[in-house]
Amino acid sequence: MGNGGNGGNGGNDGNGNNESEDTTMLMAALFAIIILLLILIILFIRRCMKCRQKGASIVRYVNPGQTSIETQSTFVPDRVTIVLEEIDHTTAPQQDETPEVVVEYTNLKSYRVSLDEFVREVDSKRENDGFREEFKEIPNGLLELHFAALKKENKSRNRYKKVYPYDYCRVVLDTNDETGGTDYVNACFVHGFNYDKEYIAAQGPFTNDTLLDFWRMIWQNRCSRVVMLTNLFEGDRMKCLQYWPENHDMRFGPFIIKPDVQDVFEQFTIRRIIVEKGEERKRVTHYHFTAWPDCRVPADIDTLLEFRNVVIKDISPEDGPILIHCSAGIGRTGTFIALDTLLKEIAVADSIDVINCVSKLRQQRAFSIQTDVQYAFLQEAIVHAITHYGHLTEPFHKVDEM
């Protein structure tokens, strides 16, 4: 009997152990579920915080040892501009930099309006300083990752602090040919109204290395049209090195650049150029607008619209992207790309959304459209096209056929 009783107690002990193990497993499972729920709640709260304002977000990357470019007032009253600071290349970079992401928010909402309403809105903004206030609210800064630009081996190819191409849309050079070198150039592909990668927005070459990189980019991307919106010198400052020949051939690495035909007009020059590499030969047309002051706007809207029409005449995707540059590749370059994109849009549509266009442009080329004056000019030029040229559905020509 005693042994039987002991056996019974042993059985109870076994059941107790099993119950204890079951309880432990249940508690562990509940604990895991609670942790998972907490993580989900935290992620949900963070997402709600990001989305609580439906305006576009600003993302700025602040790098150690450098001063951010901010949208700020200059010494000129009622002007808002993005101030550029050149990088000091006299000291060699010690290491790569890592961007730190800082997110801010605006309440600005893009919206589409009819062309008639757009014309009325521009009239109103002209009277009440609306361009300036709207420009300040558009997302600005380095909005995407840009690790390639911060690598120490690429820093010498950046002229201005913070004016960097985004990793996801930067032009990547082929390093498998005899030119060698880096795959980095300070340039971004930009989607247009008609197709993706319709443009390349680029920094102007400013060193011997960037001169070669510039022609590598033109050659490898089959760019048959290059638009230059700066002069070589403005005041006492070199804005861009000359990369095309006048009377004699020029050589950049394996490329021989030969002059062909040049047509000089009052405010722009068109050059036909032959590019040779080994046995291969390509033709490039260089469209050089010479009447656009840095950080400001052309005095004559008609001439710029005429120039734009000449640039895009008979273009097709087989011509490759239009390479557009000024000095930094953001102010005049961004304004021209936005103008061309919006003019193509209104040629087939009865409405327009300027804020959305500029916001998307800045998500592909940082700091595009450098001043509020350029932003106002963009809209004034579109209104001028609408009211004088019927949306530019039928291109006007003051320049003779070439």
CSV table of C-alpha atoms in Angstrom, one decimal:
chain,number,residue,atom,x,y,z
A,1,MET,CA,0.0,0.0,0.0
A,2,GLY,CA,2.8,2.3,1.0
A,3,ASN,CA,4.6,1.7,-2.3
A,4,GLY,CA,1.3,2.3,-4.1
A,5,GLY,CA,0.8,5.5,-2.3
A,6,ASN,CA,4.4,6.6,-3.2
A,7,GLY,CA,3.7,5.7,-6.8
A,8,GLY,CA,0.6,7.8,-6.7
A,9,ASN,CA,2.5,10.8,-5.3
A,10,GLY,CA,5.2,10.3,-8.0
A,11,GLY,CA,2.4,10.5,-10.6
A,12,ASN,CA,1.1,13.7,-9.1
A,13,ASP,CA,4.6,15.2,-9.2
A,14,GLY,CA,4.9,14.4,-12.9
A,15,ASN,CA,1.6,16.1,-13.6
A,16,GLY,CA,2.8,19.1,-11.6
A,17,ASN,CA,6.0,19.3,-13.6
A,18,ASN,CA,4.1,19.1,-16.9
A,19,GLU,CA,1.7,21.8,-15.7
A,20,SER,CA,4.7,24.0,-14.7
A,21,GLU,CA,6.3,23.5,-18.1
A,22,ASP,CA,3.1,24.3,-19.9
A,23,THR,CA,2.7,27.5,-17.8
A,24,THR,CA,6.2,28.5,-18.6
A,25,MET,CA,5.7,28.0,-22.3
A,26,LEU,CA,2.4,29.9,-22.2
A,27,MET,CA,4.1,32.8,-20.4
A,28,ALA,CA,6.9,32.9,-22.9
A,29,ALA,CA,4.5,32.9,-25.8
A,30,LEU,CA,2.4,35.7,-24.2
A,31,PHE,CA,5.6,37.6,-23.6
A,32,ALA,CA,6.7,37.3,-27.2
A,33,ILE,CA,3.2,38.4,-28.4
A,34,ILE,CA,3.3,41.4,-26.1
A,35,ILE,CA,6.8,42.4,-27.4
A,36,LEU,CA,5.6,42.0,-31.0
A,37,LEU,CA,2.5,44.1,-30.3
A,38,LEU,CA,4.7,46.8,-28.7
A,39,ILE,CA,6.9,46.8,-31.7
A,40,LEU,CA,3.9,47.1,-34.0
A,41,ILE,CA,2.4,49.9,-31.9
A,42,ILE,CA,5.7,51.8,-32.0
A,43,LEU,CA,6.0,51.4,-35.8
A,44,PHE,CA,2.3,52.5,-36.2
A,45,ILE,CA,2.8,55.6,-34.0
A,46,ARG,CA,5.9,56.5,-35.9
A,47,ARG,CA,4.1,56.1,-39.2
A,48,CYS,CA,1.2,58.2,-38.0
A,49,MET,CA,3.6,60.9,-36.9
A,50,LYS,CA,5.2,60.9,-40.4
A,51,CYS,CA,1.8,61.0,-42.1
A,52,ARG,CA,-0.1,63.3,-39.8
A,53,GLN,CA,0.6,66.2,-42.1
A,54,LYS,CA,-0.2,65.5,-45.7
A,55,GLY,CA,2.1,68.1,-47.0
A,56,ALA,CA,5.4,67.0,-48.6
A,57,SER,CA,8.3,66.2,-46.3
A,58,ILE,CA,11.8,67.8,-46.3
A,59,VAL,CA,14.7,65.5,-45.7
A,60,ARG,CA,18.1,67.1,-45.0
A,61,TYR,CA,21.3,65.2,-44.5
A,62,VAL,CA,23.7,67.0,-42.2
A,63,ASN,CA,27.3,65.8,-42.6
A,64,PRO,CA,29.9,66.4,-39.9
A,65,GLY,CA,32.3,69.3,-40.6
A,66,GLN,CA,30.2,70.9,-43.2
A,67,THR,CA,27.7,73.7,-43.2
A,68,SER,CA,24.3,72.8,-44.6
A,69,ILE,CA,22.8,74.7,-47.5
A,70,GLU,CA,19.5,76.1,-46.3
A,71,THR,CA,16.8,78.2,-47.9
A,72,GLN,CA,17.5,81.6,-46.5
A,73,SER,CA,17.1,85.3,-47.1
A,74,THR,CA,20.0,87.1,-48.8
A,75,PHE,CA,21.1,90.7,-48.4
A,76,VAL,CA,18.7,91.6,-51.2
A,77,PRO,CA,15.3,92.4,-49.7
A,78,ASP,CA,12.4,90.0,-50.6
A,79,ARG,CA,14.7,87.4,-52.2
A,80,VAL,CA,15.0,83.8,-51.1
A,81,THR,CA,17.9,81.9,-52.5
A,82,ILE,CA,19.9,78.7,-51.9
A,83,VAL,CA,23.4,79.8,-51.1
A,84,LEU,CA,26.2,77.8,-52.6
A,85,GLU,CA,29.6,77.3,-50.9
A,86,GLU,CA,32.5,75.9,-52.9
A,87,ILE,CA,34.4,73.0,-51.5
A,88,ASP,CA,38.0,73.5,-50.5
A,89,HIS,CA,40.0,71.0,-52.6
A,90,THR,CA,43.4,72.1,-51.4
A,91,THR,CA,43.3,69.5,-48.6
A,92,ALA,CA,42.9,65.8,-49.3
A,93,PRO,CA,39.8,64.1,-47.8
A,94,GLN,CA,40.7,61.7,-45.0
A,95,GLN,CA,37.6,59.4,-45.1
A,96,ASP,CA,34.2,58.9,-46.4
A,97,GLU,CA,31.3,60.8,-44.9
A,98,THR,CA,28.1,59.3,-43.7
A,99,PRO,CA,24.8,61.3,-44.1
A,100,GLU,CA,22.6,61.8,-41.1
A,101,VAL,CA,18.9,61.9,-42.0
A,102,VAL,CA,16.8,64.7,-40.5
A,103,VAL,CA,13.1,64.9,-41.5
A,104,GLU,CA,11.0,68.0,-41.3
A,105,TYR,CA,7.5,68.7,-42.6
A,106,THR,CA,5.7,71.4,-44.5
A,107,ASN,CA,1.9,72.1,-44.8
A,108,LEU,CA,2.2,72.8,-48.5
A,109,LYS,CA,0.0,70.7,-50.8
A,110,SER,CA,0.3,70.5,-54.5
A,111,TYR,CA,-2.8,70.8,-56.6
A,112,ARG,CA,-3.8,70.8,-60.2
A,113,VAL,CA,-5.6,73.8,-61.7
A,114,SER,CA,-7.0,74.6,-65.1
A,115,LEU,CA,-4.9,76.8,-67.3
A,116,ASP,CA,-7.3,79.7,-67.0
A,117,GLU,CA,-7.2,79.4,-63.2
A,118,PHE,CA,-3.4,79.2,-63.3
A,119,VAL,CA,-3.2,82.4,-65.2
A,120,ARG,CA,-5.4,84.2,-62.6
A,121,GLU,CA,-3.3,82.7,-59.7
A,122,VAL,CA,-0.1,84.0,-61.2
A,123,ASP,CA,-1.6,87.4,-61.5
A,124,SER,CA,-2.5,87.2,-57.8
A,125,LYS,CA,0.8,85.9,-56.7
A,126,ARG,CA,2.5,88.7,-58.6
A,127,GLU,CA,0.7,91.3,-56.5
A,128,ASN,CA,0.9,89.7,-53.0
A,129,ASP,CA,4.4,88.2,-52.9
A,130,GLY,CA,2.8,84.8,-53.4
A,131,PHE,CA,5.8,83.3,-55.4
A,132,ARG,CA,8.2,83.9,-52.5
A,133,GLU,CA,6.0,82.4,-49.9
A,134,GLU,CA,5.2,79.4,-52.0
A,135,PHE,CA,8.8,78.8,-52.9
A,136,LYS,CA,9.9,78.7,-49.3
A,137,GLU,CA,7.4,75.9,-48.6
A,138,ILE,CA,8.4,73.5,-51.3
A,139,PRO,CA,10.4,70.5,-50.0
A,140,ASN,CA,14.1,71.3,-50.3
A,141,GLY,CA,17.4,69.8,-49.3
A,142,LEU,CA,19.0,66.4,-49.9
A,143,LEU,CA,15.9,64.3,-50.1
A,144,GLU,CA,17.5,61.0,-51.0
A,145,LEU,CA,20.6,58.9,-50.1
A,146,HIS,CA,23.8,60.1,-51.6
A,147,PHE,CA,26.6,57.9,-50.3
A,148,ALA,CA,28.6,57.8,-53.6
A,149,ALA,CA,29.1,61.6,-53.6
A,150,LEU,CA,30.6,61.4,-50.1
A,151,LYS,CA,33.2,58.8,-50.8
A,152,LYS,CA,36.7,60.3,-50.4
A,153,GLU,CA,37.7,59.3,-53.9
A,154,ASN,CA,34.8,61.3,-55.4
A,155,LYS,CA,34.9,64.4,-53.3
A,156,SER,CA,37.3,66.2,-55.8
A,157,ARG,CA,34.5,65.9,-58.4
A,158,ASN,CA,32.0,67.9,-56.4
A,159,ARG,CA,32.4,71.6,-56.7
A,160,TYR,CA,29.8,72.8,-54.2
A,161,LYS,CA,29.0,71.6,-50.7
A,162,LYS,CA,25.7,69.7,-50.5
A,163,VAL,CA,25.1,69.7,-54.2
A,164,TYR,CA,25.3,66.0,-54.6
A,165,PRO,CA,23.6,63.5,-57.0
A,166,TYR,CA,21.3,60.9,-55.4
A,167,ASP,CA,22.4,57.3,-55.4
A,168,TYR,CA,19.3,56.0,-57.0
A,169,CYS,CA,19.3,58.3,-60.0
A,170,ARG,CA,22.9,59.3,-60.4
A,171,VAL,CA,24.6,58.9,-63.8
A,172,VAL,CA,27.0,55.9,-63.3
A,173,LEU,CA,30.0,55.9,-65.7
A,174,ASP,CA,31.3,52.8,-67.3
A,175,THR,CA,34.7,51.9,-65.9
A,176,ASN,CA,35.3,48.9,-68.2
A,177,ASP,CA,36.6,50.9,-71.1
A,178,GLU,CA,40.1,52.4,-71.6
A,179,THR,CA,39.1,55.7,-70.0
A,180,GLY,CA,39.2,54.0,-66.6
A,181,GLY,CA,38.7,56.3,-63.6
A,182,THR,CA,35.8,56.5,-61.3
A,183,ASP,CA,32.2,55.7,-62.1
A,184,TYR,CA,31.1,58.9,-60.4
A,185,VAL,CA,30.0,62.2,-62.0
A,186,ASN,CA,28.0,64.9,-60.4
A,187,ALA,CA,24.9,64.4,-62.5
A,188,CYS,CA,21.4,62.9,-62.2
A,189,PHE,CA,18.9,61.4,-64.6
A,190,VAL,CA,15.6,63.3,-64.5
A,191,HIS,CA,12.3,62.0,-65.7
A,192,GLY,CA,10.4,64.2,-68.2
A,193,PHE,CA,6.8,64.5,-69.3
A,194,ASN,CA,7.3,62.2,-72.3
A,195,TYR,CA,9.5,59.4,-70.9
A,196,ASP,CA,11.9,58.4,-68.1
A,197,LYS,CA,15.5,59.7,-68.1
A,198,GLU,CA,14.5,62.4,-70.5
A,199,TYR,CA,17.2,64.7,-69.1
A,200,ILE,CA,20.5,64.6,-67.4
A,201,ALA,CA,21.0,67.5,-64.9
A,202,ALA,CA,24.7,68.0,-64.4
A,203,GLN,CA,27.3,70.2,-62.7
A,204,GLY,CA,29.5,72.0,-65.2
A,205,PRO,CA,33.1,70.7,-65.5
A,206,PHE,CA,35.6,72.6,-63.4
A,207,THR,CA,38.8,70.5,-63.4
A,208,ASN,CA,40.7,68.4,-65.9
A,209,ASP,CA,39.2,65.2,-64.3
A,210,THR,CA,35.7,66.5,-64.6
A,211,LEU,CA,36.3,67.6,-68.2
A,212,LEU,CA,37.1,64.0,-69.2
A,213,ASP,CA,34.2,62.7,-67.0
A,214,PHE,CA,31.9,65.1,-68.8
A,215,TRP,CA,32.7,63.6,-72.3
A,216,ARG,CA,32.6,60.1,-70.9
A,217,MET,CA,29.0,60.8,-69.8
A,218,ILE,CA,28.0,62.3,-73.1
A,219,TRP,CA,29.5,59.4,-75.1
A,220,GLN,CA,28.2,56.6,-72.9
A,221,ASN,CA,24.7,57.9,-72.6
A,222,ARG,CA,24.4,58.8,-76.3
A,223,CYS,CA,23.7,62.5,-75.6
A,224,SER,CA,23.3,64.2,-78.9
A,225,ARG,CA,22.1,67.5,-77.4
A,226,VAL,CA,23.9,69.4,-74.7
A,227,VAL,CA,22.3,72.6,-73.2
A,228,MET,CA,24.6,75.0,-71.4
A,229,LEU,CA,23.0,77.8,-69.4
A,230,THR,CA,26.0,79.6,-68.0
A,231,ASN,CA,28.9,81.6,-69.4
A,232,LEU,CA,32.4,80.4,-68.8
A,233,PHE,CA,33.1,83.4,-66.6
A,234,GLU,CA,30.5,85.6,-64.9
A,235,GLY,CA,32.1,88.6,-63.3
A,236,ASP,CA,35.5,87.5,-62.1
A,237,ARG,CA,34.4,83.9,-61.3
A,238,MET,CA,35.0,80.9,-63.5
A,239,LYS,CA,31.7,79.1,-63.8
A,240,CYS,CA,32.6,76.3,-66.2
A,241,LEU,CA,35.6,75.2,-68.1
A,242,GLN,CA,35.4,75.2,-71.9
A,243,TYR,CA,34.9,71.6,-73.1
A,244,TRP,CA,34.2,72.3,-76.8
A,245,PRO,CA,36.6,73.4,-79.6
A,246,GLU,CA,36.5,76.8,-81.3
A,247,ASN,CA,39.0,76.5,-84.2
A,248,HIS,CA,41.1,73.5,-83.4
A,249,ASP,CA,40.5,70.0,-82.2
A,250,MET,CA,40.6,69.2,-78.5
A,251,ARG,CA,41.5,65.9,-76.8
A,252,PHE,CA,40.1,64.6,-73.6
A,253,GLY,CA,41.5,61.1,-72.9
A,254,PRO,CA,40.4,58.9,-75.8
A,255,PHE,CA,38.0,61.5,-77.1
A,256,ILE,CA,38.9,63.9,-80.0
A,257,ILE,CA,36.4,66.8,-80.1
A,258,LYS,CA,36.2,68.6,-83.5
A,259,PRO,CA,34.4,71.8,-84.4
A,260,ASP,CA,31.9,71.6,-87.3
A,261,VAL,CA,29.3,74.4,-87.7
A,262,GLN,CA,28.5,77.3,-85.5
A,263,ASP,CA,25.5,79.6,-85.6
A,264,VAL,CA,25.7,82.7,-83.4
A,265,PHE,CA,22.5,84.6,-82.4
A,266,GLU,CA,22.1,87.6,-80.1
A,267,GLN,CA,21.5,85.6,-76.9
A,268,PHE,CA,22.5,82.1,-77.7
A,269,THR,CA,24.9,80.1,-79.9
A,270,ILE,CA,24.4,76.7,-81.5
A,271,ARG,CA,27.5,74.6,-82.2
A,272,ARG,CA,27.7,71.3,-84.2
A,273,ILE,CA,30.5,69.2,-82.8
A,274,ILE,CA,32.0,65.9,-83.9
A,275,VAL,CA,33.2,63.5,-81.2
A,276,GLU,CA,35.6,60.7,-82.1
A,277,LYS,CA,36.8,57.7,-80.1
A,278,GLY,CA,38.9,55.3,-82.0
A,279,GLU,CA,37.0,54.4,-85.2
A,280,GLU,CA,33.7,55.6,-83.8
A,281,ARG,CA,32.2,59.0,-84.5
A,282,LYS,CA,29.2,60.8,-83.1
A,283,ARG,CA,27.6,64.2,-83.6
A,284,VAL,CA,26.6,66.4,-80.7
A,285,THR,CA,24.8,69.7,-80.9
A,286,HIS,CA,25.7,72.3,-78.2
A,287,TYR,CA,23.0,74.8,-77.3
A,288,HIS,CA,24.6,77.6,-75.4
A,289,PHE,CA,22.3,80.2,-73.9
A,290,THR,CA,24.4,83.2,-72.9
A,291,ALA,CA,21.8,85.7,-71.5
A,292,TRP,CA,20.9,84.1,-68.2
A,293,PRO,CA,22.6,85.7,-65.1
A,294,ASP,CA,23.6,83.5,-62.2
A,295,CYS,CA,20.8,83.2,-59.5
A,296,ARG,CA,18.6,85.4,-61.7
A,297,VAL,CA,16.5,85.1,-64.8
A,298,PRO,CA,16.7,86.1,-68.5
A,299,ALA,CA,15.4,89.5,-69.4
A,300,ASP,CA,13.5,88.3,-72.4
A,301,ILE,CA,11.0,85.4,-72.0
A,302,ASP,CA,10.4,85.2,-75.7
A,303,THR,CA,14.1,84.5,-76.4
A,304,LEU,CA,14.2,81.7,-73.8
A,305,LEU,CA,11.1,80.1,-75.2
A,306,GLU,CA,12.5,80.3,-78.7
A,307,PHE,CA,15.7,78.7,-77.5
A,308,ARG,CA,13.8,75.9,-75.8
A,309,ASN,CA,11.9,75.2,-79.0
A,310,VAL,CA,15.1,75.0,-81.0
A,311,VAL,CA,16.6,72.5,-78.4
A,312,ILE,CA,13.6,70.1,-78.6
A,313,LYS,CA,13.0,70.4,-82.3
A,314,ASP,CA,12.6,66.9,-83.9
A,315,ILE,CA,13.9,65.2,-80.8
A,316,SER,CA,13.3,61.5,-80.2
A,317,PRO,CA,14.2,59.0,-77.5
A,318,GLU,CA,16.9,57.6,-79.9
A,319,ASP,CA,18.8,60.9,-79.4
A,320,GLY,CA,19.5,60.0,-75.8
A,321,PRO,CA,18.8,62.3,-72.8
A,322,ILE,CA,19.2,66.0,-73.1
A,323,LEU,CA,22.2,66.9,-71.0
A,324,ILE,CA,21.5,70.2,-69.3
A,325,HIS,CA,24.0,72.1,-67.1
A,326,CYS,CA,24.9,75.5,-65.7
A,327,SER,CA,27.6,75.8,-63.0
A,328,ALA,CA,26.1,73.8,-60.1
A,329,GLY,CA,23.4,72.2,-62.2
A,330,ILE,CA,20.5,73.2,-60.0
A,331,GLY,CA,19.4,76.8,-60.5
A,332,ARG,CA,19.2,77.6,-64.1
A,333,THR,CA,19.3,73.9,-65.0
A,334,GLY,CA,16.3,73.1,-62.7
A,335,THR,CA,14.3,76.1,-64.0
A,336,PHE,CA,14.9,75.0,-67.7
A,337,ILE,CA,13.9,71.4,-67.0
A,338,ALA,CA,10.8,72.4,-65.2
A,339,LEU,CA,9.9,74.8,-67.9
A,340,ASP,CA,10.3,72.3,-70.7
A,341,THR,CA,8.4,69.6,-68.7
A,342,LEU,CA,5.4,71.9,-68.0
A,343,LEU,CA,5.3,73.3,-71.5
A,344,LYS,CA,5.1,69.7,-72.9
A,345,GLU,CA,2.3,69.0,-70.4
A,346,ILE,CA,0.1,72.0,-71.2
A,347,ALA,CA,0.5,71.2,-74.9
A,348,VAL,CA,-1.7,68.2,-74.4
A,349,ALA,CA,-3.5,69.0,-71.2
A,350,ASP,CA,-5.9,71.7,-69.9
A,351,SER,CA,-4.5,71.8,-66.4
A,352,ILE,CA,-1.1,72.2,-64.6
A,353,ASP,CA,0.5,71.5,-61.2
A,354,VAL,CA,3.7,73.5,-60.8
A,355,ILE,CA,4.3,72.5,-57.2
A,356,ASN,CA,4.2,68.8,-57.9
A,357,CYS,CA,6.5,69.3,-60.9
A,358,VAL,CA,9.1,71.2,-58.8
A,359,SER,CA,8.8,68.8,-55.9
A,360,LYS,CA,9.4,65.7,-58.1
A,361,LEU,CA,12.3,67.5,-59.8
A,362,ARG,CA,14.0,68.1,-56.4
A,363,GLN,CA,13.5,64.5,-55.6
A,364,GLN,CA,15.8,63.7,-58.6
A,365,ARG,CA,18.2,66.7,-58.5
A,366,ALA,CA,18.7,68.4,-55.1
A,367,PHE,CA,18.0,72.1,-54.7
A,368,SER,CA,16.6,72.4,-58.3
A,369,ILE,CA,15.4,76.0,-58.9
A,370,GLN,CA,17.7,78.1,-56.7
A,371,THR,CA,15.8,81.3,-56.1
A,372,ASP,CA,12.3,82.5,-55.6
A,373,VAL,CA,12.9,84.8,-58.6
A,374,GLN,CA,13.6,81.8,-60.8
A,375,TYR,CA,10.5,80.1,-59.4
A,376,ALA,CA,8.4,83.2,-60.3
A,377,PHE,CA,10.0,83.4,-63.7
A,378,LEU,CA,9.1,79.8,-64.4
A,379,GLN,CA,5.4,80.5,-63.9
A,380,GLU,CA,5.6,83.8,-65.7
A,381,ALA,CA,7.1,82.1,-68.7
A,382,ILE,CA,4.4,79.4,-68.7
A,383,VAL,CA,1.7,82.1,-68.6
A,384,HIS,CA,3.4,84.0,-71.4
A,385,ALA,CA,3.4,80.8,-73.5
A,386,ILE,CA,-0.3,80.2,-72.8
A,387,THR,CA,-1.4,83.7,-73.6
A,388,HIS,CA,0.9,84.3,-76.6
A,389,TYR,CA,1.5,81.0,-78.2
A,390,GLY,CA,-1.5,78.8,-77.6
A,391,HIS,CA,0.3,76.5,-75.1
A,392,LEU,CA,3.2,76.1,-77.7
A,393,THR,CA,1.2,73.4,-79.4
A,394,GLU,CA,2.5,74.9,-82.6
A,395,PRO,CA,6.2,75.8,-82.1
A,396,PHE,CA,7.1,79.3,-83.2
A,397,HIS,CA,10.3,80.0,-85.0
A,398,LYS,CA,12.4,83.1,-85.1
A,399,VAL,CA,15.5,81.2,-85.9
A,400,ASP,CA,16.0,80.0,-89.5
A,401,GLU,CA,16.1,76.3,-90.2
A,402,MET,CA,19.7,75.1,-89.7
